Amino acid sequence: MFTTNARPPLVNSSIGNSNYVRAVAISPRLPLLVSANSEEIKIWDLDNGQLLGSLTGHSDCVRALAISPDGKTLVSAGNDNTIKIWNLEDAQLLRTLSDHRGSVLCLAFSSDGQTVVSGSNDNSIKVWNVADGKLLRTLTCHCGSVLSLAISPDGTHIVSGSFDNTIKVWQLSTGKMLRTIKGHSNWVASVAISPDGKFIVSGSSDCTVRIWQLSNGKMLRKLNGHSCWVDSIALCPDGETAVSGSSDNTIKIWQVSNGKLLRTLTGHSGAILSVAIGSDRKTLVSGSNDNTIKMWEMNSGKLLRTLTGDSNWFWSVTTNPGEQTLSDDDDSSIKMWRLRDN
């Protein structure tokens, strides 16, 4: 299942996946980056960019990746309708889960690492025990593809966003649907749960960002300002600030407590497909289909620098505590950058 690769390290350069890179995940404990292109999963050393090896087993494109909180387990899912659980310490395939009847589009781990949830274009969410791969329950109230998932920090709730324009809140322990949250007039592309577990932030193709009370589904505020689809949402670790990226080519920074628009960042000439906030809470990174990554100072909105890719779109960016940012590029490569000069 695991193939080593003796090629020299790739440092601060294109990390050479062939074909389209559909998912990336960073280990919370080890300096590892995991990427998926086509049916192959690749494992990289984040410190020096060296390709450590690859995992094979999926028979179609891998669409989602998730790493357990302890960094020991990788879960992958894709268009072959399967979920695979891997031991990241020895790169062995532990088991294959195959109960979905359609492509598996999203994954989320519980904070204790014991449970993983999956969402599919078969309109279902499935809850799995990671240790033995047992299917605990299937949640089937969405009438459209499940596009995004989040589990509350205390492990009690699942929140799902769907192509059916709704958000649903579920009890993780029983699978009971607690409420359906309606308000968006187009599909819900992204959901996030605040660090204290009290509210949900959602971004939609109806051009709005909305904040909801998790406990009762009440909409606390609707944030208007974008003139096109909201493609991505990020929350600061303190939960006080939300960032939205849109196809109107702007980034907006909002105060969560009152919905106030703090600032609008302009500079991209294309849609902002992804936003991420650095662990220092001071740096914002955005990826766009204008073929650039931009780094901004959160407090002032000042553009710090622009990183230019080789071709086409940056689909996603993420940051890790090691002060690096990673981008998923439409030229089938992942690029690794340092947020600060040495």
PDB file of C-alpha atoms in Angstrom, residues 23-254:
ATOM      1  CA  ALA A  23      -7.741  17.507  -1.083  1.00  0.00           C
ATOM      2  CA  VAL A  24      -5.003  18.286   1.420  1.00  0.00           C
ATOM      3  CA  ALA A  25      -4.690  17.694   5.166  1.00  0.00           C
ATOM      4  CA  ILE A  26      -2.030  18.592   7.731  1.00  0.00           C
ATOM      5  CA  SER A  27      -1.173  16.434  10.721  1.00  0.00           C
ATOM      6  CA  PRO A  28      -1.798  18.279  14.006  1.00  0.00           C
ATOM      7  CA  ARG A  29       1.065  16.404  15.694  1.00  0.00           C
ATOM      8  CA  LEU A  30       3.684  15.574  13.072  1.00  0.00           C
ATOM      9  CA  PRO A  31       5.250  17.644  10.270  1.00  0.00           C
ATOM     10  CA  LEU A  32       3.294  15.782   7.608  1.00  0.00           C
ATOM     11  CA  LEU A  33       1.209  16.985   4.683  1.00  0.00           C
ATOM     12  CA  VAL A  34      -1.128  14.533   2.976  1.00  0.00           C
ATOM     13  CA  SER A  35      -2.435  15.290  -0.517  1.00  0.00           C
ATOM     14  CA  ALA A  36      -4.773  13.533  -2.918  1.00  0.00           C
ATOM     15  CA  ASN A  37      -4.587  13.549  -6.689  1.00  0.00           C
ATOM     16  CA  SER A  38      -6.632  11.186  -8.770  1.00  0.00           C
ATOM     17  CA  GLU A  39      -6.676   7.821  -6.939  1.00  0.00           C
ATOM     18  CA  GLU A  40      -3.311   8.295  -5.225  1.00  0.00           C
ATOM     19  CA  ILE A  41      -2.578   9.780  -1.813  1.00  0.00           C
ATOM     20  CA  LYS A  42       0.862  11.272  -1.225  1.00  0.00           C
ATOM     21  CA  ILE A  43       2.643  11.919   2.049  1.00  0.00           C
ATOM     22  CA  TRP A  44       5.153  14.759   2.359  1.00  0.00           C
ATOM     23  CA  ASP A  45       7.571  16.010   4.993  1.00  0.00           C
ATOM     24  CA  LEU A  46       6.453  19.564   5.824  1.00  0.00           C
ATOM     25  CA  ASP A  47       9.878  20.537   7.151  1.00  0.00           C
ATOM     26  CA  ASN A  48      11.764  19.963   3.918  1.00  0.00           C
ATOM     27  CA  GLY A  49       9.099  19.214   1.305  1.00  0.00           C
ATOM     28  CA  GLN A  50      10.393  15.693   0.629  1.00  0.00           C
ATOM     29  CA  LEU A  51       7.978  13.185  -0.817  1.00  0.00           C
ATOM     30  CA  LEU A  52       7.990  10.333   1.713  1.00  0.00           C
ATOM     31  CA  GLY A  53       5.753   7.927  -0.134  1.00  0.00           C
ATOM     32  CA  SER A  54       2.321   7.223  -1.503  1.00  0.00           C
ATOM     33  CA  LEU A  55      -0.787   5.265  -0.563  1.00  0.00           C
ATOM     34  CA  THR A  56      -2.781   3.415  -3.194  1.00  0.00           C
ATOM     35  CA  GLY A  57      -6.093   1.669  -2.844  1.00  0.00           C
ATOM     36  CA  HIS A  58      -8.846   3.956  -4.134  1.00  0.00           C
ATOM     37  CA  SER A  59     -10.144   3.110  -7.599  1.00  0.00           C
ATOM     38  CA  ASP A  60     -11.358   6.628  -8.437  1.00  0.00           C
ATOM     39  CA  CYS A  61     -10.568  10.239  -7.482  1.00  0.00           C
ATOM     40  CA  VAL A  62     -10.033  10.990  -3.793  1.00  0.00           C
ATOM     41  CA  ARG A  63     -12.259  13.908  -2.770  1.00  0.00           C
ATOM     42  CA  ALA A  64     -11.705  14.302   0.982  1.00  0.00           C
ATOM     43  CA  LEU A  65      -9.047  13.745   3.642  1.00  0.00           C
ATOM     44  CA  ALA A  66      -9.061  14.045   7.425  1.00  0.00           C
ATOM     45  CA  ILE A  67      -6.381  13.376  10.036  1.00  0.00           C
ATOM     46  CA  SER A  68      -7.213  12.412  13.607  1.00  0.00           C
ATOM     47  CA  PRO A  69      -6.401  14.869  16.431  1.00  0.00           C
ATOM     48  CA  ASP A  70      -3.526  12.652  17.623  1.00  0.00           C
ATOM     49  CA  GLY A  71      -2.047  12.575  14.112  1.00  0.00           C
ATOM     50  CA  LYS A  72      -1.966   8.773  13.952  1.00  0.00           C
ATOM     51  CA  THR A  73      -4.905   8.028  11.649  1.00  0.00           C
ATOM     52  CA  LEU A  74      -5.741   9.219   8.144  1.00  0.00           C
ATOM     53  CA  VAL A  75      -9.193   8.875   6.619  1.00  0.00           C
ATOM     54  CA  SER A  76      -9.699   9.298   2.874  1.00  0.00           C
ATOM     55  CA  ALA A  77     -12.820   9.221   0.728  1.00  0.00           C
ATOM     56  CA  GLY A  78     -13.716   9.662  -2.896  1.00  0.00           C
ATOM     57  CA  ASN A  79     -15.599   8.996  -6.083  1.00  0.00           C
ATOM     58  CA  ASP A  80     -15.299   5.224  -5.677  1.00  0.00           C
ATOM     59  CA  ASN A  81     -17.955   5.574  -2.915  1.00  0.00           C
ATOM     60  CA  THR A  82     -15.546   4.294  -0.271  1.00  0.00           C
ATOM     61  CA  ILE A  83     -13.849   5.555   2.859  1.00  0.00           C
ATOM     62  CA  LYS A  84     -10.446   4.187   3.763  1.00  0.00           C
ATOM     63  CA  ILE A  85      -8.796   4.297   7.185  1.00  0.00           C
ATOM     64  CA  TRP A  86      -4.994   4.298   7.256  1.00  0.00           C
ATOM     65  CA  ASN A  87      -2.389   4.041  10.005  1.00  0.00           C
ATOM     66  CA  LEU A  88      -0.151   7.053   9.368  1.00  0.00           C
ATOM     67  CA  GLU A  89       2.638   5.654  11.562  1.00  0.00           C
ATOM     68  CA  ASP A  90       3.320   2.646   9.315  1.00  0.00           C
ATOM     69  CA  ALA A  91       1.234   3.705   6.256  1.00  0.00           C
ATOM     70  CA  GLN A  92      -0.888   0.546   6.358  1.00  0.00           C
ATOM     71  CA  LEU A  93      -4.487   0.366   5.198  1.00  0.00           C
ATOM     72  CA  LEU A  94      -6.531  -0.690   8.206  1.00  0.00           C
ATOM     73  CA  ARG A  95      -9.962  -1.040   6.622  1.00  0.00           C
ATOM     74  CA  THR A  96     -12.283   0.065   3.841  1.00  0.00           C
ATOM     75  CA  LEU A  97     -15.801   1.323   4.551  1.00  0.00           C
ATOM     76  CA  SER A  98     -18.205   0.975   1.656  1.00  0.00           C
ATOM     77  CA  ASP A  99     -21.753   1.799   2.664  1.00  0.00           C
ATOM     78  CA  HIS A 100     -22.263   5.048   0.700  1.00  0.00           C
ATOM     79  CA  ARG A 101     -24.061   4.810  -2.653  1.00  0.00           C
ATOM     80  CA  GLY A 102     -22.393   7.868  -4.155  1.00  0.00           C
ATOM     81  CA  SER A 103     -19.198   9.915  -4.099  1.00  0.00           C
ATOM     82  CA  VAL A 104     -18.050  10.863  -0.609  1.00  0.00           C
ATOM     83  CA  LEU A 105     -17.476  14.631  -0.606  1.00  0.00           C
ATOM     84  CA  CYS A 106     -16.573  15.624   2.967  1.00  0.00           C
ATOM     85  CA  LEU A 107     -15.218  14.229   6.220  1.00  0.00           C
ATOM     86  CA  ALA A 108     -14.884  15.431   9.808  1.00  0.00           C
ATOM     87  CA  PHE A 109     -13.251  13.931  12.903  1.00  0.00           C
ATOM     88  CA  SER A 110     -14.577  14.245  16.429  1.00  0.00           C
ATOM     89  CA  SER A 111     -12.246  16.002  18.866  1.00  0.00           C
ATOM     90  CA  ASP A 112     -11.506  12.718  20.685  1.00  0.00           C
ATOM     91  CA  GLY A 113     -10.595  10.985  17.421  1.00  0.00           C
ATOM     92  CA  GLN A 114     -12.973   8.092  18.051  1.00  0.00           C
ATOM     93  CA  THR A 115     -15.605   9.030  15.474  1.00  0.00           C
ATOM     94  CA  VAL A 116     -15.525  10.185  11.877  1.00  0.00           C
ATOM     95  CA  VAL A 117     -18.496  11.463   9.879  1.00  0.00           C
ATOM     96  CA  SER A 118     -18.821  11.419   6.109  1.00  0.00           C
ATOM     97  CA  GLY A 119     -21.097  13.270   3.692  1.00  0.00           C
ATOM     98  CA  SER A 120     -21.990  12.121   0.196  1.00  0.00           C
ATOM     99  CA  ASN A 121     -23.842  12.989  -2.975  1.00  0.00           C
ATOM    100  CA  ASP A 122     -26.164  10.123  -2.030  1.00  0.00           C
ATOM    101  CA  ASN A 123     -27.587  12.826   0.312  1.00  0.00           C
ATOM    102  CA  SER A 124     -26.597  10.955   3.462  1.00  0.00           C
ATOM    103  CA  ILE A 125     -24.280  11.435   6.419  1.00  0.00           C
ATOM    104  CA  LYS A 126     -22.737   8.383   8.005  1.00  0.00           C
ATOM    105  CA  VAL A 127     -21.217   8.091  11.466  1.00  0.00           C
ATOM    106  CA  TRP A 128     -18.393   5.576  11.905  1.00  0.00           C
ATOM    107  CA  ASN A 129     -16.387   4.136  14.779  1.00  0.00           C
ATOM    108  CA  VAL A 130     -12.769   4.635  13.792  1.00  0.00           C
ATOM    109  CA  ALA A 131     -11.345   1.777  15.885  1.00  0.00           C
ATOM    110  CA  ASP A 132     -13.268  -1.039  14.180  1.00  0.00           C
ATOM    111  CA  GLY A 133     -14.885   0.668  11.179  1.00  0.00           C
ATOM    112  CA  LYS A 134     -18.376  -0.100  12.428  1.00  0.00           C
ATOM    113  CA  LEU A 135     -21.167   1.973  10.911  1.00  0.00           C
ATOM    114  CA  LEU A 136     -22.918   3.472  13.914  1.00  0.00           C
ATOM    115  CA  ARG A 137     -25.753   5.232  12.121  1.00  0.00           C
ATOM    116  CA  THR A 138     -26.908   6.820   8.873  1.00  0.00           C
ATOM    117  CA  LEU A 139     -28.507  10.263   8.774  1.00  0.00           C
ATOM    118  CA  THR A 140     -30.841  10.768   5.822  1.00  0.00           C
ATOM    119  CA  CYS A 141     -32.845  13.978   6.036  1.00  0.00           C
ATOM    120  CA  HIS A 142     -31.030  16.044   3.391  1.00  0.00           C
ATOM    121  CA  CYS A 143     -32.537  16.054  -0.111  1.00  0.00           C
ATOM    122  CA  GLY A 144     -29.321  17.206  -1.785  1.00  0.00           C
ATOM    123  CA  SER A 145     -25.617  16.413  -1.710  1.00  0.00           C
ATOM    124  CA  VAL A 146     -23.911  16.992   1.635  1.00  0.00           C
ATOM    125  CA  LEU A 147     -21.195  19.559   0.839  1.00  0.00           C
ATOM    126  CA  SER A 148     -19.700  20.366   4.233  1.00  0.00           C
ATOM    127  CA  LEU A 149     -19.532  18.990   7.752  1.00  0.00           C
ATOM    128  CA  ALA A 150     -18.352  20.144  11.175  1.00  0.00           C
ATOM    129  CA  ILE A 151     -18.416  18.524  14.609  1.00  0.00           C
ATOM    130  CA  SER A 152     -18.760  20.697  17.695  1.00  0.00           C
ATOM    131  CA  PRO A 153     -15.670  20.918  19.924  1.00  0.00           C
ATOM    132  CA  ASP A 154     -17.431  19.040  22.737  1.00  0.00           C
ATOM    133  CA  GLY A 155     -18.374  16.216  20.373  1.00  0.00           C
ATOM    134  CA  THR A 156     -22.124  16.473  20.918  1.00  0.00           C
ATOM    135  CA  HIS A 157     -23.337  17.890  17.597  1.00  0.00           C
ATOM    136  CA  ILE A 158     -22.837  17.479  13.861  1.00  0.00           C
ATOM    137  CA  VAL A 159     -23.571  20.424  11.578  1.00  0.00           C
ATOM    138  CA  SER A 160     -24.056  19.808   7.856  1.00  0.00           C
ATOM    139  CA  GLY A 161     -24.417  22.126   4.873  1.00  0.00           C
ATOM    140  CA  SER A 162     -26.091  20.907   1.726  1.00  0.00           C
ATOM    141  CA  PHE A 163     -26.947  21.508  -1.893  1.00  0.00           C
ATOM    142  CA  ASP A 164     -30.586  21.562  -0.708  1.00  0.00           C
ATOM    143  CA  ASN A 165     -29.934  25.086   0.694  1.00  0.00           C
ATOM    144  CA  THR A 166     -30.271  23.974   4.333  1.00  0.00           C
ATOM    145  CA  ILE A 167     -28.119  23.496   7.393  1.00  0.00           C
ATOM    146  CA  LYS A 168     -28.985  20.647   9.698  1.00  0.00           C
ATOM    147  CA  VAL A 169     -27.967  20.083  13.312  1.00  0.00           C
ATOM    148  CA  TRP A 170     -27.756  16.521  14.569  1.00  0.00           C
ATOM    149  CA  GLN A 171     -27.081  14.829  17.891  1.00  0.00           C
ATOM    150  CA  LEU A 172     -23.887  12.877  17.365  1.00  0.00           C
ATOM    151  CA  SER A 173     -24.549  10.200  19.990  1.00  0.00           C
ATOM    152  CA  THR A 174     -27.959   9.158  18.626  1.00  0.00           C
ATOM    153  CA  GLY A 175     -28.104  10.521  15.067  1.00  0.00           C
ATOM    154  CA  LYS A 176     -31.300  12.378  15.894  1.00  0.00           C
ATOM    155  CA  MET A 177     -31.871  15.435  13.735  1.00  0.00           C
ATOM    156  CA  LEU A 178     -32.446  18.264  16.142  1.00  0.00           C
ATOM    157  CA  ARG A 179     -33.334  20.994  13.676  1.00  0.00           C
ATOM    158  CA  THR A 180     -33.263  22.161  10.092  1.00  0.00           C
ATOM    159  CA  ILE A 181     -32.013  25.692   9.621  1.00  0.00           C
ATOM    160  CA  LYS A 182     -33.525  27.479   6.655  1.00  0.00           C
ATOM    161  CA  GLY A 183     -32.736  30.934   5.403  1.00  0.00           C
ATOM    162  CA  HIS A 184     -30.189  30.562   2.647  1.00  0.00           C
ATOM    163  CA  SER A 185     -31.708  30.723  -0.827  1.00  0.00           C
ATOM    164  CA  ASN A 186     -28.917  28.760  -2.497  1.00  0.00           C
ATOM    165  CA  TRP A 187     -26.601  25.919  -1.595  1.00  0.00           C
ATOM    166  CA  VAL A 188     -24.563  26.070   1.597  1.00  0.00           C
ATOM    167  CA  ALA A 189     -20.938  25.832   0.539  1.00  0.00           C
ATOM    168  CA  SER A 190     -19.231  26.088   3.915  1.00  0.00           C
ATOM    169  CA  VAL A 191     -20.049  25.672   7.611  1.00  0.00           C
ATOM    170  CA  ALA A 192     -17.952  26.313  10.701  1.00  0.00           C
ATOM    171  CA  ILE A 193     -18.652  26.007  14.426  1.00  0.00           C
ATOM    172  CA  SER A 194     -17.321  28.540  16.903  1.00  0.00           C
ATOM    173  CA  PRO A 195     -14.640  27.377  19.356  1.00  0.00           C
ATOM    174  CA  ASP A 196     -17.114  27.637  22.239  1.00  0.00           C
ATOM    175  CA  GLY A 197     -19.682  25.585  20.324  1.00  0.00           C
ATOM    176  CA  LYS A 198     -22.399  28.211  20.638  1.00  0.00           C
ATOM    177  CA  PHE A 199     -22.884  29.352  17.068  1.00  0.00           C
ATOM    178  CA  ILE A 200     -22.579  28.338  13.416  1.00  0.00           C
ATOM    179  CA  VAL A 201     -21.207  30.491  10.623  1.00  0.00           C
ATOM    180  CA  SER A 202     -22.297  29.593   7.097  1.00  0.00           C
ATOM    181  CA  GLY A 203     -21.415  30.831   3.628  1.00  0.00           C
ATOM    182  CA  SER A 204     -23.690  30.339   0.656  1.00  0.00           C
ATOM    183  CA  SER A 205     -24.076  30.838  -3.041  1.00  0.00           C
ATOM    184  CA  ASP A 206     -26.867  33.309  -2.169  1.00  0.00           C
ATOM    185  CA  CYS A 207     -24.035  35.818  -1.550  1.00  0.00           C
ATOM    186  CA  THR A 208     -24.566  36.012   2.220  1.00  0.00           C
ATOM    187  CA  VAL A 209     -22.778  35.020   5.400  1.00  0.00           C
ATOM    188  CA  ARG A 210     -25.100  34.070   8.239  1.00  0.00           C
ATOM    189  CA  ILE A 211     -24.599  33.451  11.930  1.00  0.00           C
ATOM    190  CA  TRP A 212     -26.908  31.070  13.732  1.00  0.00           C
ATOM    191  CA  GLN A 213     -27.443  30.004  17.328  1.00  0.00           C
ATOM    192  CA  LEU A 214     -26.500  26.333  17.417  1.00  0.00           C
ATOM    193  CA  SER A 215     -28.793  25.534  20.355  1.00  0.00           C
ATOM    194  CA  ASN A 216     -32.036  26.643  18.689  1.00  0.00           C
ATOM    195  CA  GLY A 217     -31.234  27.412  15.036  1.00  0.00           C
ATOM    196  CA  LYS A 218     -32.189  31.059  15.392  1.00  0.00           C
ATOM    197  CA  MET A 219     -30.509  33.347  12.902  1.00  0.00           C
ATOM    198  CA  LEU A 220     -28.581  35.900  14.900  1.00  0.00           C
ATOM    199  CA  ARG A 221     -27.553  38.039  11.975  1.00  0.00           C
ATOM    200  CA  LYS A 222     -27.300  38.122   8.219  1.00  0.00           C
ATOM    201  CA  LEU A 223     -24.161  39.695   6.826  1.00  0.00           C
ATOM    202  CA  ASN A 224     -24.728  41.410   3.511  1.00  0.00           C
ATOM    203  CA  GLY A 225     -22.006  42.980   1.460  1.00  0.00           C
ATOM    204  CA  HIS A 226     -20.813  40.452  -1.063  1.00  0.00           C
ATOM    205  CA  SER A 227     -22.199  40.823  -4.573  1.00  0.00           C
ATOM    206  CA  CYS A 228     -21.528  37.224  -5.633  1.00  0.00           C
ATOM    207  CA  TRP A 229     -21.192  33.724  -4.177  1.00  0.00           C
ATOM    208  CA  VAL A 230     -19.535  33.274  -0.795  1.00  0.00           C
ATOM    209  CA  ASP A 231     -17.120  30.439  -1.449  1.00  0.00           C
ATOM    210  CA  SER A 232     -15.244  30.147   1.831  1.00  0.00           C
ATOM    211  CA  ILE A 233     -15.484  30.932   5.530  1.00  0.00           C
ATOM    212  CA  ALA A 234     -12.856  31.002   8.272  1.00  0.00           C
ATOM    213  CA  LEU A 235     -13.179  31.759  11.981  1.00  0.00           C
ATOM    214  CA  CYS A 236     -10.444  33.170  14.198  1.00  0.00           C
ATOM    215  CA  PRO A 237      -9.440  30.776  16.990  1.00  0.00           C
ATOM    216  CA  ASP A 238     -11.033  33.127  19.537  1.00  0.00           C
ATOM    217  CA  GLY A 239     -14.322  33.083  17.609  1.00  0.00           C
ATOM    218  CA  GLU A 240     -14.572  36.875  17.589  1.00  0.00           C
ATOM    219  CA  THR A 241     -13.823  37.474  13.905  1.00  0.00           C
ATOM    220  CA  ALA A 242     -15.072  35.798  10.736  1.00  0.00           C
ATOM    221  CA  VAL A 243     -13.541  36.075   7.275  1.00  0.00           C
ATOM    222  CA  SER A 244     -15.388  35.440   4.025  1.00  0.00           C
ATOM    223  CA  GLY A 245     -14.017  35.035   0.506  1.00  0.00           C
ATOM    224  CA  SER A 246     -16.234  35.573  -2.495  1.00  0.00           C
ATOM    225  CA  SER A 247     -16.543  35.350  -6.252  1.00  0.00           C
ATOM    226  CA  ASP A 248     -16.924  39.148  -6.213  1.00  0.00           C
ATOM    227  CA  ASN A 249     -13.106  39.189  -5.857  1.00  0.00           C
ATOM    228  CA  THR A 250     -13.174  40.603  -2.313  1.00  0.00           C
ATOM    229  CA  ILE A 251     -12.430  39.410   1.197  1.00  0.00           C
ATOM    230  CA  LYS A 252     -14.524  40.740   4.046  1.00  0.00           C
ATOM    231  CA  ILE A 253     -13.669  40.701   7.739  1.00  0.00           C
ATOM    232  CA  TRP A 254     -16.619  40.741  10.130  1.00  0.00           C
TER     233      TRP A 254
END
